[in-house]
Short mmCIF file of C-alpha atoms in Angstrom, two decimals:
data_model
loop_
_atom_site.label_atom_id
_atom_site.label_comp_id
_atom_site.label_asym_id
_atom_site.label_seq_id
_atom_site.Cartn_x
_atom_site.Cartn_y
_atom_site.Cartn_z
CA MET A 1 -56.21 60.91 -20.58
CA ILE A 2 -55.08 62.59 -17.40
CA LYS A 3 -56.52 59.76 -15.30
CA THR A 4 -54.39 57.16 -17.07
CA VAL A 5 -51.06 58.82 -16.14
CA PRO A 6 -50.82 57.34 -12.60
CA TYR A 7 -51.53 53.89 -13.98
CA LEU A 8 -48.83 54.37 -16.62
CA ILE A 9 -46.33 55.37 -13.96
CA LEU A 10 -47.26 52.36 -11.83
CA PHE A 11 -46.84 50.11 -14.87
CA MET A 12 -43.39 51.55 -15.57
CA PHE A 13 -42.25 51.01 -11.97
CA GLY A 14 -43.68 47.52 -12.02
CA ALA A 15 -41.87 46.66 -15.22
CA LEU A 16 -38.65 48.10 -13.79
CA GLY A 17 -39.10 45.93 -10.70
CA CYS A 18 -39.56 42.83 -12.85
CA PHE A 19 -36.45 43.74 -14.80
CA HIS A 20 -34.39 43.92 -11.61
CA ALA A 21 -35.90 40.72 -10.30
CA ASN A 22 -34.94 38.87 -13.47
CA ALA A 23 -31.46 40.39 -13.69
CA GLU A 24 -28.44 38.14 -13.20
CA PRO A 25 -27.28 38.27 -9.52
CA VAL A 26 -23.91 39.82 -8.80
CA VAL A 27 -21.90 37.05 -7.15
CA PRO A 28 -19.49 38.41 -4.54
CA LYS A 29 -15.84 37.49 -4.75
CA ALA A 30 -14.77 35.20 -1.93
CA LYS A 31 -11.35 34.55 -0.48
CA ILE A 32 -10.43 30.92 0.09
CA ALA A 33 -8.44 29.94 3.17
CA ASP A 34 -7.60 26.65 4.80
CA LEU A 35 -9.93 25.51 7.58
CA VAL A 36 -7.64 24.31 10.35
CA VAL A 37 -9.15 21.98 12.93
CA GLY A 38 -5.93 20.69 14.47
CA GLU A 39 -2.37 19.65 13.90
CA GLN A 40 -0.57 16.50 12.88
CA LEU A 41 2.50 14.81 14.31
CA THR A 42 4.50 12.25 12.32
CA PHE A 43 7.43 10.34 13.76
CA ASP A 44 9.42 7.16 13.29
CA SER A 45 8.49 4.55 15.89
CA ASN A 46 11.42 2.59 17.26
CA VAL A 47 9.01 0.05 18.72
CA LEU A 48 6.89 -0.57 15.61
CA HIS A 49 9.72 0.12 13.11
CA GLU A 50 7.55 2.34 10.94
CA SER A 51 6.35 5.90 10.58
CA ARG A 52 3.25 6.75 12.63
CA THR A 53 0.90 9.71 12.41
CA LEU A 54 -1.12 11.39 15.16
CA ASN A 55 -3.99 13.79 14.55
CA ILE A 56 -4.38 16.34 17.33
CA ARG A 57 -7.14 18.77 18.26
CA LEU A 58 -6.35 21.19 21.06
CA PRO A 59 -9.18 22.77 23.08
CA GLU A 60 -10.18 26.38 22.50
CA ALA A 61 -8.68 27.47 25.84
CA TYR A 62 -5.32 25.78 25.29
CA GLN A 63 -3.55 28.92 24.04
CA SER A 64 -5.18 31.32 26.50
CA ARG A 65 -5.06 29.38 29.79
CA LEU A 66 -1.36 28.65 29.71
CA SER A 67 -1.07 27.50 33.30
CA GLU A 68 -3.71 24.77 32.90
CA THR A 69 -3.42 21.14 31.93
CA PHE A 70 -6.11 19.29 29.97
CA PRO A 71 -7.46 15.73 29.83
CA VAL A 72 -6.43 13.71 26.80
CA VAL A 73 -8.75 11.46 24.79
CA VAL A 74 -6.82 8.92 22.72
CA VAL A 75 -8.86 7.57 19.80
CA LEU A 76 -7.90 4.28 18.20
CA ASP A 77 -8.89 4.26 14.50
CA GLY A 78 -8.00 7.94 14.66
CA GLY A 79 -7.22 8.76 11.02
CA LEU A 80 -8.87 11.66 9.19
CA ASP A 81 -10.91 9.14 7.20
CA GLU A 82 -11.68 7.13 10.33
CA ASP A 83 -13.04 8.45 13.66
CA PHE A 84 -10.88 11.45 14.48
CA ILE A 85 -12.96 14.25 12.98
CA HIS A 86 -16.36 13.28 14.35
CA ILE A 87 -14.96 12.46 17.81
CA ALA A 88 -13.02 15.75 17.88
CA GLY A 89 -16.20 17.63 16.99
CA LEU A 90 -18.21 15.71 19.58
CA THR A 91 -15.61 16.43 22.25
CA GLN A 92 -15.76 20.14 21.44
CA PHE A 93 -19.57 20.06 21.56
CA LEU A 94 -19.72 18.28 24.92
CA SER A 95 -17.33 20.84 26.43
CA PHE A 96 -19.29 23.94 25.34
CA PRO A 97 -20.03 26.13 28.40
CA TRP A 98 -23.79 25.78 27.93
CA ILE A 99 -23.50 21.97 27.83
CA LYS A 100 -20.48 21.21 29.98
CA HIS A 101 -20.75 17.43 30.05
CA ILE A 102 -16.97 17.16 29.92
CA PRO A 103 -14.01 19.50 30.44
CA GLU A 104 -12.17 20.90 27.45
CA SER A 105 -9.87 18.12 26.30
CA ILE A 106 -7.04 17.30 23.94
CA VAL A 107 -8.11 14.75 21.32
CA VAL A 108 -5.45 12.48 19.85
CA GLY A 109 -6.28 10.21 16.94
CA ILE A 110 -3.85 7.41 16.09
CA LYS A 111 -3.94 6.88 12.34
CA ASN A 112 -3.98 3.20 11.45
CA VAL A 113 -1.35 1.32 9.51
CA ASP A 114 -2.66 -2.21 10.09
CA ARG A 115 -5.36 -2.36 12.75
CA LYS A 116 -5.78 -6.13 12.45
CA ARG A 117 -2.12 -6.52 13.31
CA ASP A 118 -1.97 -3.88 16.04
CA PHE A 119 -5.25 -4.51 17.88
CA THR A 120 -5.12 -8.32 18.22
CA PHE A 121 -3.07 -10.62 20.44
CA VAL A 122 -1.83 -14.05 19.37
CA THR A 123 -4.71 -16.42 18.68
CA THR A 124 -4.97 -20.19 18.74
CA ASN A 125 -8.08 -20.11 16.56
CA GLU A 126 -7.24 -21.26 13.03
CA ARG A 127 -10.16 -19.30 11.54
CA ASP A 128 -8.81 -16.10 13.13
CA LYS A 129 -5.37 -16.78 11.65
CA LYS A 130 -6.83 -17.37 8.20
CA ASP A 131 -9.07 -14.28 8.22
CA PHE A 132 -6.39 -12.04 9.79
CA PRO A 133 -3.01 -13.17 8.42
CA THR A 134 -1.04 -10.26 9.94
CA THR A 135 -2.58 -10.75 13.37
CA GLY A 136 -1.07 -11.08 16.81
CA HIS A 137 0.99 -7.97 17.55
CA SER A 138 -1.02 -6.07 20.16
CA ALA A 139 1.86 -6.48 22.66
CA GLU A 140 4.09 -4.35 20.43
CA PHE A 141 1.34 -1.78 19.92
CA ILE A 142 0.73 -1.51 23.67
CA GLN A 143 4.48 -1.06 24.11
CA PHE A 144 4.24 1.73 21.53
CA LEU A 145 1.47 3.35 23.58
CA SER A 146 3.48 3.06 26.78
CA GLN A 147 6.99 3.91 25.65
CA GLU A 148 6.40 6.34 22.80
CA LEU A 149 2.88 7.74 22.45
CA MET A 150 2.11 8.78 26.01
CA PRO A 151 5.61 10.13 26.80
CA LEU A 152 5.49 12.11 23.55
CA LEU A 153 2.09 13.62 24.40
CA GLU A 154 3.21 14.48 27.92
CA GLN A 155 6.32 16.16 26.56
CA GLN A 156 4.60 17.99 23.71
CA TYR A 157 1.36 19.10 25.40
CA ARG A 158 0.00 20.13 28.78
CA VAL A 159 -1.70 16.84 29.57
CA SER A 160 -3.48 16.35 32.89
CA ASP A 161 -3.72 13.15 34.92
CA ILE A 162 -7.01 12.25 33.18
CA LYS A 163 -6.30 9.99 30.22
CA VAL A 164 -9.06 8.32 28.19
CA LEU A 165 -8.66 5.43 25.76
CA MET A 166 -11.46 4.93 23.21
CA GLY A 167 -11.78 1.92 20.92
CA GLN A 168 -14.45 0.15 18.88
CA SER A 169 -14.63 -3.39 17.50
CA LEU A 170 -11.03 -4.67 17.30
CA GLY A 171 -10.13 -1.32 18.88
CA GLY A 172 -12.51 -2.25 21.70
CA LEU A 173 -10.67 -5.55 22.04
CA LEU A 174 -7.37 -3.72 22.38
CA ALA A 175 -8.82 -1.21 24.86
CA THR A 176 -10.05 -4.14 26.96
CA GLU A 177 -6.63 -5.79 26.83
CA VAL A 178 -4.98 -2.56 27.96
CA LEU A 179 -7.55 -2.20 30.75
CA LEU A 180 -6.95 -5.72 32.06
CA LYS A 181 -3.18 -5.95 31.61
CA HIS A 182 -1.80 -2.39 31.53
CA SER A 183 -4.54 -0.33 33.15
CA THR A 184 -2.28 2.41 34.54
CA LEU A 185 -1.61 3.65 31.01
CA PHE A 186 -5.04 5.31 31.10
CA THR A 187 -7.49 6.34 33.80
CA HIS A 188 -10.74 6.04 31.83
CA TYR A 189 -11.84 3.51 29.19
CA LEU A 190 -14.56 3.83 26.54
CA ILE A 191 -15.11 0.41 24.96
CA VAL A 192 -17.60 0.06 22.10
CA SER A 193 -18.67 -3.20 20.42
CA PRO A 194 -15.53 -5.04 21.57
CA SER A 195 -14.51 -8.09 19.53
CA MET A 196 -14.34 -10.31 22.59
CA TRP A 197 -14.90 -13.36 20.41
CA TRP A 198 -11.25 -13.17 19.43
CA ASP A 199 -9.23 -16.32 20.28
CA ASN A 200 -12.40 -18.07 21.42
CA GLY A 201 -13.08 -15.39 24.02
CA SER A 202 -9.87 -16.02 25.94
CA LEU A 203 -9.62 -12.42 27.17
CA PHE A 204 -12.58 -12.99 29.48
CA GLU A 205 -10.33 -15.25 31.53
CA GLN A 206 -8.10 -12.27 32.32
CA VAL A 207 -10.82 -10.43 34.25
CA ALA A 208 -10.73 -12.65 37.33
CA THR A 209 -6.95 -12.34 37.74
CA SER A 210 -6.65 -8.68 36.74
CA ASN A 211 -5.42 -6.10 39.24
CA ALA A 212 -6.62 -3.26 37.03
CA SER A 213 -6.51 0.26 38.41
CA PHE A 214 -8.85 2.72 36.72
CA ASN A 215 -11.34 5.47 37.49
CA ARG A 216 -14.26 4.66 35.20
CA VAL A 217 -15.23 2.34 32.34
CA PHE A 218 -18.08 2.65 29.84
CA ILE A 219 -19.10 -0.22 27.54
CA ALA A 220 -21.64 -0.03 24.73
CA VAL A 221 -22.97 -2.16 21.89
CA GLY A 222 -25.62 -1.83 19.21
CA LYS A 223 -27.95 -4.36 17.63
CA GLU A 224 -25.04 -6.40 16.31
CA GLY A 225 -26.05 -10.01 16.65
CA LYS A 226 -26.14 -12.51 19.47
CA ILE A 227 -22.37 -12.96 19.93
CA MET A 228 -21.44 -9.27 19.97
CA GLU A 229 -24.33 -8.30 22.22
CA GLU A 230 -23.83 -11.13 24.69
CA ASP A 231 -20.07 -10.63 24.82
CA ALA A 232 -20.37 -6.90 25.55
CA THR A 233 -22.88 -7.62 28.31
CA LYS A 234 -20.69 -10.39 29.69
CA LEU A 235 -17.66 -8.10 29.79
CA HIS A 236 -19.63 -5.49 31.70
CA ASP A 237 -21.01 -8.03 34.17
CA LYS A 238 -17.60 -9.59 34.82
CA LEU A 239 -16.00 -6.19 35.40
CA VAL A 240 -18.78 -5.17 37.79
CA GLU A 241 -18.36 -8.43 39.70
CA LYS A 242 -14.58 -8.02 39.92
CA PHE A 243 -14.46 -4.26 40.55
CA ALA A 244 -17.65 -3.71 42.50
CA ASN A 245 -16.54 -0.35 43.90
CA LYS A 246 -15.79 1.19 40.49
CA PRO A 247 -18.23 3.12 38.25
CA ILE A 248 -18.74 0.89 35.21
CA GLY A 249 -21.45 1.95 32.76
CA PHE A 250 -23.20 -0.01 30.05
CA GLN A 251 -25.57 0.93 27.22
CA PHE A 252 -27.32 -1.16 24.58
CA TYR A 253 -28.57 0.66 21.46
CA PRO A 254 -31.26 -1.46 19.76
CA GLU A 255 -31.72 1.17 17.05
CA LEU A 256 -28.03 1.21 16.04
CA ASN A 257 -25.67 -1.35 14.52
CA HIS A 258 -21.96 -2.12 14.41
CA GLY A 259 -21.38 0.60 11.83
CA ASP A 260 -23.08 3.53 13.54
CA ALA A 261 -23.05 2.81 17.28
CA LEU A 262 -19.76 4.57 18.02
CA HIS A 263 -20.87 8.21 17.80
CA LYS A 264 -23.83 7.83 20.18
CA ALA A 265 -21.74 5.63 22.44
CA ALA A 266 -19.00 8.27 22.50
CA TYR A 267 -21.56 10.94 23.43
CA ASP A 268 -22.96 8.86 26.29
CA GLY A 269 -19.62 7.35 27.24
CA LEU A 270 -17.66 10.59 27.53
CA SER A 271 -20.52 12.12 29.51
CA PHE A 272 -20.43 9.13 31.88
CA LEU A 273 -16.65 9.00 32.20
CA PHE A 274 -16.42 12.67 33.19
CA LYS A 275 -19.50 12.67 35.41
CA GLU A 276 -18.87 14.16 38.81
CA PRO A 277 -19.05 11.59 41.62
CA GLU A 278 -22.32 11.78 43.49
CA ALA A 279 -22.01 13.36 46.89
CA LYS A 280 -22.41 10.92 49.72
CA THR A 281 -25.10 11.91 52.20
CA LYS A 282 -24.10 11.79 55.81
CA GLN A 283 -25.94 9.12 57.74
CA PRO A 284 -27.73 10.25 60.93
CA LEU A 285 -26.16 9.10 64.16
#
């Protein structure tokens, strides 16, 4: 009988352990607070005659390094349900000190009202007119960029001389139009899957006569069909031919398509646009 006592004690402790293991967990009480990733500006546009919204993410150092200015990355299709959040996160990631592909930057997303209206110029193609009935007002949107958006950003924030415009698809078409016709609005251009087919490809004709002034351009396209792929390549080749002394990058993503090429293109494109110029080696006498 005495020998069974230790086993009885062990059984009791074991049973107690099982009891605690099967007991209902005590769920801690949590406080809920808003997760703030940026700020939002809304204003009445005198150019577009409508209310417009900008989504803004400031870099981590913006409030601590008060004497510094920061590059600005302007994202077309920049609504919260469009490309603003993932591009803002990517920009933060690329500027982490242990990665440092780009400097800390201000990200500005322009929320869309009617992208088919704003991103396209007047077309002579009847199919374009039928498919896009509100089309043909990119001139007004570019005026909005020039006369309202950029002056507002420069007044509201500490913006440096480095200004990036990013656009995909019809946004890529608009970015290309700005590059060729109003290049001084921005210094760097990230153009993804541009809809160069618009108006029977008439924008290609602008390359030869363009006096564009820019620092760098990056163009990318996914596996998006013969027209999209050839047009993106053609745009790159024409720009390289015209501006032979400028850094103009290109990337084709055979594993991606029109829907998912932007994020990878933004990663590669921003890294390319902010890449330090290679030091020139001195030639021996």
